[in-house]
PDB file of C-alpha atoms in Angstrom:
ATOM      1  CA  UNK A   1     147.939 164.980 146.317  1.00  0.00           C
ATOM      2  CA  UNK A   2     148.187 161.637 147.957  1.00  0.00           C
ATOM      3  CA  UNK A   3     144.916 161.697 148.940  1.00  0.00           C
ATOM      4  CA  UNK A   4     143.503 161.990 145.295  1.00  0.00           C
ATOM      5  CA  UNK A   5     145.582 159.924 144.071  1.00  0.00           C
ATOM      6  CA  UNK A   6     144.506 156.858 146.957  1.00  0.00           C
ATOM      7  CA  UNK A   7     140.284 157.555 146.152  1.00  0.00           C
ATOM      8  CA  UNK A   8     140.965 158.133 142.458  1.00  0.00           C
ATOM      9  CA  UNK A   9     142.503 154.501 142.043  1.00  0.00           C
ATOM     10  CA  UNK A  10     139.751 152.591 143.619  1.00  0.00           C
ATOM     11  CA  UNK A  11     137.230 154.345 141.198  1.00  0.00           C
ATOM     12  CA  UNK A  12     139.500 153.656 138.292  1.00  0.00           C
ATOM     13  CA  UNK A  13     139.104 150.027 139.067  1.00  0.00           C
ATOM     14  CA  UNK A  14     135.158 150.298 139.536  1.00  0.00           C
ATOM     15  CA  UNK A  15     135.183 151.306 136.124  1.00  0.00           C
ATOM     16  CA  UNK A  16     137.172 149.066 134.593  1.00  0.00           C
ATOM     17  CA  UNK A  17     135.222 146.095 136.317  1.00  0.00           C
ATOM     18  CA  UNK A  18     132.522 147.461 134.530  1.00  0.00           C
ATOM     19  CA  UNK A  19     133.289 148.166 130.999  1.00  0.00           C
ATOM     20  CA  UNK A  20     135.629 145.471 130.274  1.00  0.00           C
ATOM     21  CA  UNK A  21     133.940 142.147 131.024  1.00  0.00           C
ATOM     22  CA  UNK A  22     135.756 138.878 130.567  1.00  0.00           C
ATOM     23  CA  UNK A  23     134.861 137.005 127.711  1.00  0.00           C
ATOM     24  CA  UNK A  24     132.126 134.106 128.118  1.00  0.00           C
ATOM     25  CA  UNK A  25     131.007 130.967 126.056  1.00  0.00           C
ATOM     26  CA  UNK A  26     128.300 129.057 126.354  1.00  0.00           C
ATOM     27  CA  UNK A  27     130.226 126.085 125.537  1.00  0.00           C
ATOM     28  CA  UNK A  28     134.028 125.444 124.978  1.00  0.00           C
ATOM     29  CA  UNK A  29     135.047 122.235 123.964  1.00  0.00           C
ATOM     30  CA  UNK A  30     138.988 121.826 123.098  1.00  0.00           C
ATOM     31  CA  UNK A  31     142.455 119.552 122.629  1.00  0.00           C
ATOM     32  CA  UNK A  32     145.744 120.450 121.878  1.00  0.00           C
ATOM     33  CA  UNK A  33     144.776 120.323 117.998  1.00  0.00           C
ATOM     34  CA  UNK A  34     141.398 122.499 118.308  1.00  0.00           C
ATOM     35  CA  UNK A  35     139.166 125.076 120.009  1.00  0.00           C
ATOM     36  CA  UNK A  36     135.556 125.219 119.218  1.00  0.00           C
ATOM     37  CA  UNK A  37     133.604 128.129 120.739  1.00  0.00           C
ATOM     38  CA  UNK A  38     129.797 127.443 121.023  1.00  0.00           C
ATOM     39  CA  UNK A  39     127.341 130.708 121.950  1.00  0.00           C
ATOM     40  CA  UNK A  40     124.456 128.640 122.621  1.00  0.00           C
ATOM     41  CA  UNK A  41     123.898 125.308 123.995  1.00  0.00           C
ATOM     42  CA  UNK A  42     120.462 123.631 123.571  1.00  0.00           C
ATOM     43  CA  UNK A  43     119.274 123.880 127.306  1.00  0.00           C
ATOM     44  CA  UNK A  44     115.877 122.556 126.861  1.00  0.00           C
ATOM     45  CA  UNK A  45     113.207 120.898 124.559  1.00  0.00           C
ATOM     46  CA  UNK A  46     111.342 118.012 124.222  1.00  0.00           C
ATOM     47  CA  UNK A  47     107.986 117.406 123.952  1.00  0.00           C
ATOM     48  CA  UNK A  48     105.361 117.886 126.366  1.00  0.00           C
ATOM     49  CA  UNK A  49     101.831 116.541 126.753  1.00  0.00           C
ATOM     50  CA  UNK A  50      98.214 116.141 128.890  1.00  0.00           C
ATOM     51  CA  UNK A  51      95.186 114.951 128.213  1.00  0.00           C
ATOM     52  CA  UNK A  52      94.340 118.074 126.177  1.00  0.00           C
ATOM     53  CA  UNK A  53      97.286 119.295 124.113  1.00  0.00           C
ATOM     54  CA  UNK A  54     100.556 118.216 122.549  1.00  0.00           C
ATOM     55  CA  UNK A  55     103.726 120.507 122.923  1.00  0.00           C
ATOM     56  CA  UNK A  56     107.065 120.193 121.280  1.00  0.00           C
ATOM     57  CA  UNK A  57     109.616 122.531 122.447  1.00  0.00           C
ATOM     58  CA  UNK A  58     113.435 123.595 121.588  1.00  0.00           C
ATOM     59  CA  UNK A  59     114.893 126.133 123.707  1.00  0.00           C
ATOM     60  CA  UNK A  60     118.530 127.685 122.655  1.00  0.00           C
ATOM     61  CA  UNK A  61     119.288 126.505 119.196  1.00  0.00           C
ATOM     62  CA  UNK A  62     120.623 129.560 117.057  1.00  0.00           C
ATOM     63  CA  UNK A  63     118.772 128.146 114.079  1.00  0.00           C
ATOM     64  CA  UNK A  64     115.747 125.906 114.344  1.00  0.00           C
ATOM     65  CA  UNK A  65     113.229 124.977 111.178  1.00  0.00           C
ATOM     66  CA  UNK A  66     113.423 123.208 108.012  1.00  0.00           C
ATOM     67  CA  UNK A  67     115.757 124.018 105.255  1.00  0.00           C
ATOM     68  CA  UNK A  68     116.318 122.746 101.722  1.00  0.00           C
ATOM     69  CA  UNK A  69     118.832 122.275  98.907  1.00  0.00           C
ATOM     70  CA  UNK A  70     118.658 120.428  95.691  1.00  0.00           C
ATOM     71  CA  UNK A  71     119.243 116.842  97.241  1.00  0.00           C
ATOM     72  CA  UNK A  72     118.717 117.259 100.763  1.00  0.00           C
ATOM     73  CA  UNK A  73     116.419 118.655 103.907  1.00  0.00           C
ATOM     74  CA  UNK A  74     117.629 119.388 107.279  1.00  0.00           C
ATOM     75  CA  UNK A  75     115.532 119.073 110.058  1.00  0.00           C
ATOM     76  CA  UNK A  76     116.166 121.267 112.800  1.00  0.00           C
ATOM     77  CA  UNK A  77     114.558 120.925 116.436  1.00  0.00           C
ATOM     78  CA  UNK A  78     113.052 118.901 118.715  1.00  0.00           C
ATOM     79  CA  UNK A  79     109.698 119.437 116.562  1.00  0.00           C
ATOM     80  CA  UNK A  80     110.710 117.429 113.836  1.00  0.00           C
ATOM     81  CA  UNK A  81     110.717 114.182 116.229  1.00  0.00           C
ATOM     82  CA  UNK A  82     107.402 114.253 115.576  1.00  0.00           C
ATOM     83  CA  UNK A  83     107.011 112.691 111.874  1.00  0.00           C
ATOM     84  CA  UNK A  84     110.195 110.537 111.660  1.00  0.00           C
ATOM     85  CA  UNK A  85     108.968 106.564 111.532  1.00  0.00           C
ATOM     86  CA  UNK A  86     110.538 104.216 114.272  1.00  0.00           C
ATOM     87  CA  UNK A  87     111.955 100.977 113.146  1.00  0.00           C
ATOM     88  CA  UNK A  88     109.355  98.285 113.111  1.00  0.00           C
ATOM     89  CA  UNK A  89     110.316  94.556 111.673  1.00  0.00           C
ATOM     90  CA  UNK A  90     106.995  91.902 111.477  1.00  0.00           C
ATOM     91  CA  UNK A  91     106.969  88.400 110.439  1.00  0.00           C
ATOM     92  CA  UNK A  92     103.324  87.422 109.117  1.00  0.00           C
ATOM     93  CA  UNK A  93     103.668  83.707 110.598  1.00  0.00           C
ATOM     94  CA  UNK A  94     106.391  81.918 112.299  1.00  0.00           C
ATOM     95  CA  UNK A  95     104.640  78.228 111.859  1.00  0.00           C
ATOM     96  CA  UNK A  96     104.569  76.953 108.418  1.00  0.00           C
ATOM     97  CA  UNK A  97     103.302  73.904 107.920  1.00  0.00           C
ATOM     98  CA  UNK A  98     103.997  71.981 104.735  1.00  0.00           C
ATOM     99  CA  UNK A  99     101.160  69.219 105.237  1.00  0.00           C
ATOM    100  CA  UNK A 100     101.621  65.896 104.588  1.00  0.00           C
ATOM    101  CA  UNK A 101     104.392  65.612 101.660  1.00  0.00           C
ATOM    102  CA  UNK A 102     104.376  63.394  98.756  1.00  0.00           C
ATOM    103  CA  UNK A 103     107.053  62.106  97.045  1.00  0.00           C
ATOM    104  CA  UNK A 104     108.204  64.376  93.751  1.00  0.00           C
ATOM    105  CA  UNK A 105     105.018  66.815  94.511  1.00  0.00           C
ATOM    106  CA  UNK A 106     106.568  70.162  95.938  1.00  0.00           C
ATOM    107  CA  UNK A 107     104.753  71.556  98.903  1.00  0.00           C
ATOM    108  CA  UNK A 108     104.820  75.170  99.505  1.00  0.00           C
ATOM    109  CA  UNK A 109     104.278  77.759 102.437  1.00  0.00           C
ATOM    110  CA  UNK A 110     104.642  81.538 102.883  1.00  0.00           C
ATOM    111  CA  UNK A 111     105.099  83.953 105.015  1.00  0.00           C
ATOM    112  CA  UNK A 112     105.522  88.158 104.845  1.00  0.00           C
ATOM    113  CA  UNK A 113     108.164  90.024 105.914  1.00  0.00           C
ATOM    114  CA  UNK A 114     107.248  93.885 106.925  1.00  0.00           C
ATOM    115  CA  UNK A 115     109.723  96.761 107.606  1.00  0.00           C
ATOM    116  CA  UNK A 116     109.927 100.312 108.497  1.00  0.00           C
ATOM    117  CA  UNK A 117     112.408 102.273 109.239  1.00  0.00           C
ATOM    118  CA  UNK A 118     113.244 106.170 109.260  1.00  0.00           C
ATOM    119  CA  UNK A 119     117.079 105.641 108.887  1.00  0.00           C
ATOM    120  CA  UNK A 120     118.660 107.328 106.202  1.00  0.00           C
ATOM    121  CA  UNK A 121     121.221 104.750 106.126  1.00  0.00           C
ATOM    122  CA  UNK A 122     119.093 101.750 105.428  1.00  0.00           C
ATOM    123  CA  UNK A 123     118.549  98.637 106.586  1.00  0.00           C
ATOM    124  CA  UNK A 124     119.017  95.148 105.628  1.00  0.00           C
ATOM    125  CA  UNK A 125     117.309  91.733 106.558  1.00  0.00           C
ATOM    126  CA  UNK A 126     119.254  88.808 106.609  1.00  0.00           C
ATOM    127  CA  UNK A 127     118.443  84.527 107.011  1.00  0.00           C
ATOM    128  CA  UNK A 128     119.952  81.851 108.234  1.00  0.00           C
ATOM    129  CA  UNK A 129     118.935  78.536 109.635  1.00  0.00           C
ATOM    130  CA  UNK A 130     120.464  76.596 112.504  1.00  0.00           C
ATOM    131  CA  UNK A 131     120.224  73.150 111.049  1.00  0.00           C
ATOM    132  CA  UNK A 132     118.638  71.421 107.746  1.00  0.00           C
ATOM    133  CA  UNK A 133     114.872  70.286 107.832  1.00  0.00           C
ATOM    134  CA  UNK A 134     115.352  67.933 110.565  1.00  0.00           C
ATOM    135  CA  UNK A 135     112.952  64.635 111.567  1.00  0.00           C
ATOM    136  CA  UNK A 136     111.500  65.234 115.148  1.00  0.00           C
ATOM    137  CA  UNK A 137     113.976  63.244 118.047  1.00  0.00           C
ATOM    138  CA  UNK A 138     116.364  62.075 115.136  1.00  0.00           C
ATOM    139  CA  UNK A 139     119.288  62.966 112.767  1.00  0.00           C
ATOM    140  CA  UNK A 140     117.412  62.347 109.274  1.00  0.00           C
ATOM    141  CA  UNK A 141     117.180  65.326 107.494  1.00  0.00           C
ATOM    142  CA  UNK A 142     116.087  66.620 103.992  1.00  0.00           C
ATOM    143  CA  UNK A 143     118.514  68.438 102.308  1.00  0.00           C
ATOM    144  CA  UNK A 144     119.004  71.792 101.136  1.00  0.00           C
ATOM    145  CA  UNK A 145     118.386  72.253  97.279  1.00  0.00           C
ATOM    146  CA  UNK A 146     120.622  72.532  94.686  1.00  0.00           C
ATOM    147  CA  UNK A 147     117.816  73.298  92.085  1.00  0.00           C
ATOM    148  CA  UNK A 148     118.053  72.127  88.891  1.00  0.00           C
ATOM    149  CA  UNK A 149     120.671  70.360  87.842  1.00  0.00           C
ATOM    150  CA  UNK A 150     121.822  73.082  84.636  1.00  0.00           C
ATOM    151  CA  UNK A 151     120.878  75.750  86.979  1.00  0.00           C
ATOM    152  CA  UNK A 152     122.710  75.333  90.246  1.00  0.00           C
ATOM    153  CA  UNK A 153     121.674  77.753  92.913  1.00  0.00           C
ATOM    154  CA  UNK A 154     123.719  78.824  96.305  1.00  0.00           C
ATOM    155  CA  UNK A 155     122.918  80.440  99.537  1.00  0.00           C
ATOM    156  CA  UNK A 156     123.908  84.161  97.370  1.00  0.00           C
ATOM    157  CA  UNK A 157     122.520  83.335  93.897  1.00  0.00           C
ATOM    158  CA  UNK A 158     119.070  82.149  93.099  1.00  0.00           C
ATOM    159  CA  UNK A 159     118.326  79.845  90.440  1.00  0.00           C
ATOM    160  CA  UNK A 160     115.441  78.064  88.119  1.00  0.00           C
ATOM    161  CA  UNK A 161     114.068  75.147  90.227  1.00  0.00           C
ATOM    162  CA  UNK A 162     111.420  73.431  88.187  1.00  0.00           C
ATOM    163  CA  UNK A 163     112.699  69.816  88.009  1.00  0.00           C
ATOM    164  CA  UNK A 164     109.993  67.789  90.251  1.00  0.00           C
ATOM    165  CA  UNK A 165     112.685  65.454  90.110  1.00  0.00           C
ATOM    166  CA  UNK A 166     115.491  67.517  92.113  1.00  0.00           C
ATOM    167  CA  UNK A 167     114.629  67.232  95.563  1.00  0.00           C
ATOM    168  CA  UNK A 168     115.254  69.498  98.796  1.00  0.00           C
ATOM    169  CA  UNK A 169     114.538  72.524 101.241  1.00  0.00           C
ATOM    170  CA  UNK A 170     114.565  76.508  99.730  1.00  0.00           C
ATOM    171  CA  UNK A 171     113.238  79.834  99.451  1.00  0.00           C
ATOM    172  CA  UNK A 172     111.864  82.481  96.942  1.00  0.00           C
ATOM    173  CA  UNK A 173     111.519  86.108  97.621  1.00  0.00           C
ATOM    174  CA  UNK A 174     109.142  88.496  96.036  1.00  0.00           C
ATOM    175  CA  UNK A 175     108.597  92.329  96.988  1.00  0.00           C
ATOM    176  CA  UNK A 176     109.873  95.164  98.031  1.00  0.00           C
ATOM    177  CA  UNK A 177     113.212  95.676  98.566  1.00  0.00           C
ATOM    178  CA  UNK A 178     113.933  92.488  96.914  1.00  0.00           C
ATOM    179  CA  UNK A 179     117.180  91.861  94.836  1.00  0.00           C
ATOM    180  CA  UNK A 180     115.255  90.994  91.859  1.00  0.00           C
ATOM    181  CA  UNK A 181     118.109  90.479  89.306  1.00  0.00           C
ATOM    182  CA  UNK A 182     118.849  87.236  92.061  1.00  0.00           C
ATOM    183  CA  UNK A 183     115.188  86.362  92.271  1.00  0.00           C
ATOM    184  CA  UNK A 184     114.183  86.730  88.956  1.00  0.00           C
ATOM    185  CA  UNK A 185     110.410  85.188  89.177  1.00  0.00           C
ATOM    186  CA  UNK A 186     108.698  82.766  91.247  1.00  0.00           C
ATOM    187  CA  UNK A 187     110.577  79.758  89.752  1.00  0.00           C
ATOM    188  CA  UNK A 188     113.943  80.882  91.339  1.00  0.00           C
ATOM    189  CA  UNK A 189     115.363  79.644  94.501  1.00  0.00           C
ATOM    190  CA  UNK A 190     118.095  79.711  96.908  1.00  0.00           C
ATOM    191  CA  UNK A 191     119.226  77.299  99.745  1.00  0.00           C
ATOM    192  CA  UNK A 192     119.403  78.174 103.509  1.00  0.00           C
ATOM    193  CA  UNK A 193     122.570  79.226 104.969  1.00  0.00           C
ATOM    194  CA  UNK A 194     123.634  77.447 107.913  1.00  0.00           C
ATOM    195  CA  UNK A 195     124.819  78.653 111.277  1.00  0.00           C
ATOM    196  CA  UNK A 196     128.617  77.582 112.105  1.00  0.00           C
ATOM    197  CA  UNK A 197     129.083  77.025 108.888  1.00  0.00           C
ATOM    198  CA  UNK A 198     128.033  80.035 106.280  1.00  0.00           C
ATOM    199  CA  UNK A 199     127.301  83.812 106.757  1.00  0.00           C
ATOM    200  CA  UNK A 200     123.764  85.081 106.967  1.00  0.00           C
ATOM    201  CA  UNK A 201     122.149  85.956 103.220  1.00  0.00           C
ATOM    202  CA  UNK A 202     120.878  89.120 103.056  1.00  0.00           C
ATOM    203  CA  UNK A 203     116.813  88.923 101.593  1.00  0.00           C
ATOM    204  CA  UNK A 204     115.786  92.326 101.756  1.00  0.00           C
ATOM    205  CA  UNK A 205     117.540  95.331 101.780  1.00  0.00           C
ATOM    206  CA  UNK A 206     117.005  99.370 100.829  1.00  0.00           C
ATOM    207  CA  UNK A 207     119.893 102.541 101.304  1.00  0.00           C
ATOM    208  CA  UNK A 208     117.706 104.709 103.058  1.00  0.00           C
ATOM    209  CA  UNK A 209     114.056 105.060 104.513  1.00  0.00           C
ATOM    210  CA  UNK A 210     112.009 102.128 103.934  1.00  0.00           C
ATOM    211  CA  UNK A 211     107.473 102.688 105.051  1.00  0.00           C
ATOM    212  CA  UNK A 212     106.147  99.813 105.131  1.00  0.00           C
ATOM    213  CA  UNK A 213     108.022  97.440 102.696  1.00  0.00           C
ATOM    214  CA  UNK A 214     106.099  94.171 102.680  1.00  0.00           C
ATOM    215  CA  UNK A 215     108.050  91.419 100.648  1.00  0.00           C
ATOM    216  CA  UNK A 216     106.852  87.456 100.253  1.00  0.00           C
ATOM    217  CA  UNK A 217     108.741  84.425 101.455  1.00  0.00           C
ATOM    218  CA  UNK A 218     108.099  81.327  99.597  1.00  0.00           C
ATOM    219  CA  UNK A 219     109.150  78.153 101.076  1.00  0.00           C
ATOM    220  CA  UNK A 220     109.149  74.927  98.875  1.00  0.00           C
ATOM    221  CA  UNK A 221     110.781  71.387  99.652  1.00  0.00           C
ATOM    222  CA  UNK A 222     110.344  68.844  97.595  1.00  0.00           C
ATOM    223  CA  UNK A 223     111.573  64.663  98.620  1.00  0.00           C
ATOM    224  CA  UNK A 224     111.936  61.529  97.060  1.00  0.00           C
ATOM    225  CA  UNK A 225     110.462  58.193  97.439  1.00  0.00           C
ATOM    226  CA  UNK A 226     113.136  57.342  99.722  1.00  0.00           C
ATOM    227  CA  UNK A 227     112.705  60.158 101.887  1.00  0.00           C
ATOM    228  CA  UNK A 228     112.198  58.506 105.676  1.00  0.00           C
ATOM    229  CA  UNK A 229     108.374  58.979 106.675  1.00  0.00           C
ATOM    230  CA  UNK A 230     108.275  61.515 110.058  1.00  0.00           C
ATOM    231  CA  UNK A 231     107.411  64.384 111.290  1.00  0.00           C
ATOM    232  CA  UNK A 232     110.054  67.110 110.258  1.00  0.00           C
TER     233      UNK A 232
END
């Protein structure tokens, strides 16, 4: 009896190792407030490429492809990499050049602003300027504008400036993604903000994804007779 008993136990064991397995996750993540058991972690994917063929992969995700509600679309997988936009921001010109001015004749430039983005939270585009229209190697400068004198404008709130006699520096906006209750037509202004002093003024803006909005920057100054003679 002993000796059944000492080559029955080891087999006893042999079969327990067998049929009850400890439990296994393929992720765990915890704290003393939670458990969360993962069975699958995404162990691959990506894309892959040569000179002959294009490859996305995703290897391990329970639930990969494209589904829809009323109001939204998930994505899921490395495959849909493929046809979101990455965030590109162009200025048309960075040298405007106003020309010779004359005095109570408003001189105007432009330039376009360009912006894509596949965020779904947006994006903004904001100005400011580090100092006034400035004369080369001096202090004389020409002034921000106030607009017209019934219609004062600020760095947030465009307004009318069509007085050739109300002199200064602004900007006009026209577009997409341009507040257009602020810039209500072409006639409407705003001054610069200006570093150390004000907060940047937002120009363009949009909540979620933006292809390709292209919106117009018009810059006008206007000066007086008295105006020093330079190069600004």
């Amino acid at each position: 009896m002993k000796l059944q008993y000492l080559i029955l136990f080891p087999i006893l064991v042999f079969i327990f190792t067998i049929f009850a397995p400890n439990t296994s996750d393929a992720d765990f993540l915890f704290s003393p407030s939670f458990n969360i058991n993962f069975s699958t972690v995404n162990i691959g994917g990506g894309q892959l490429s040569s000179p002959s063929f294009g490859l996305g992969v995703t290897i391990g995700q329970t639930a990969q492809g494209q589904f829809g509600e009323t109001g939204f679309i998930v994505k899921a997988g490395f495959q849909y990499i493929h046809p979101l936009d990455s965030f590109t921001f162009t200025i048309s010109n960075l040298d405007i050049n106003f020309g010779s001015l004359v005095p109570g004749t408003p001189s105007t430039g432009t330039t376009i602003l360009s912006v894509t983005t596949g965020s779904a939270f947006g994006y903004a585009v904001k100005t400011i300027a580090d100092h006034p229209l400035r004369i080369i190697n001096g202090v004389t400068t020409i002034p921000n504008t106030t607009c017209d004198l019934a219609t004062p404008c600020t760095i947030t709130d465009a307004a009318a400036w069509a007085d050739n006699a109300r002199y200064g520096f602004g900007y006009n906006m026209a577009g997409d993604d341009v507040d257009t209750t602020d810039f209500v037509n072409s006639t409407y202004f705003r001054p610069f903000p200006m570093q150390g002093v004000d907060t940047p003024a937002i120009v363009m803006s949009r909540p979620g994804v933006a292809t390709d909005s292209s919106a117009t920057s018009t810059y006008k100054v206007n000066v007086s007779g008295a105006q020093a003679a330079g190069t600004y």
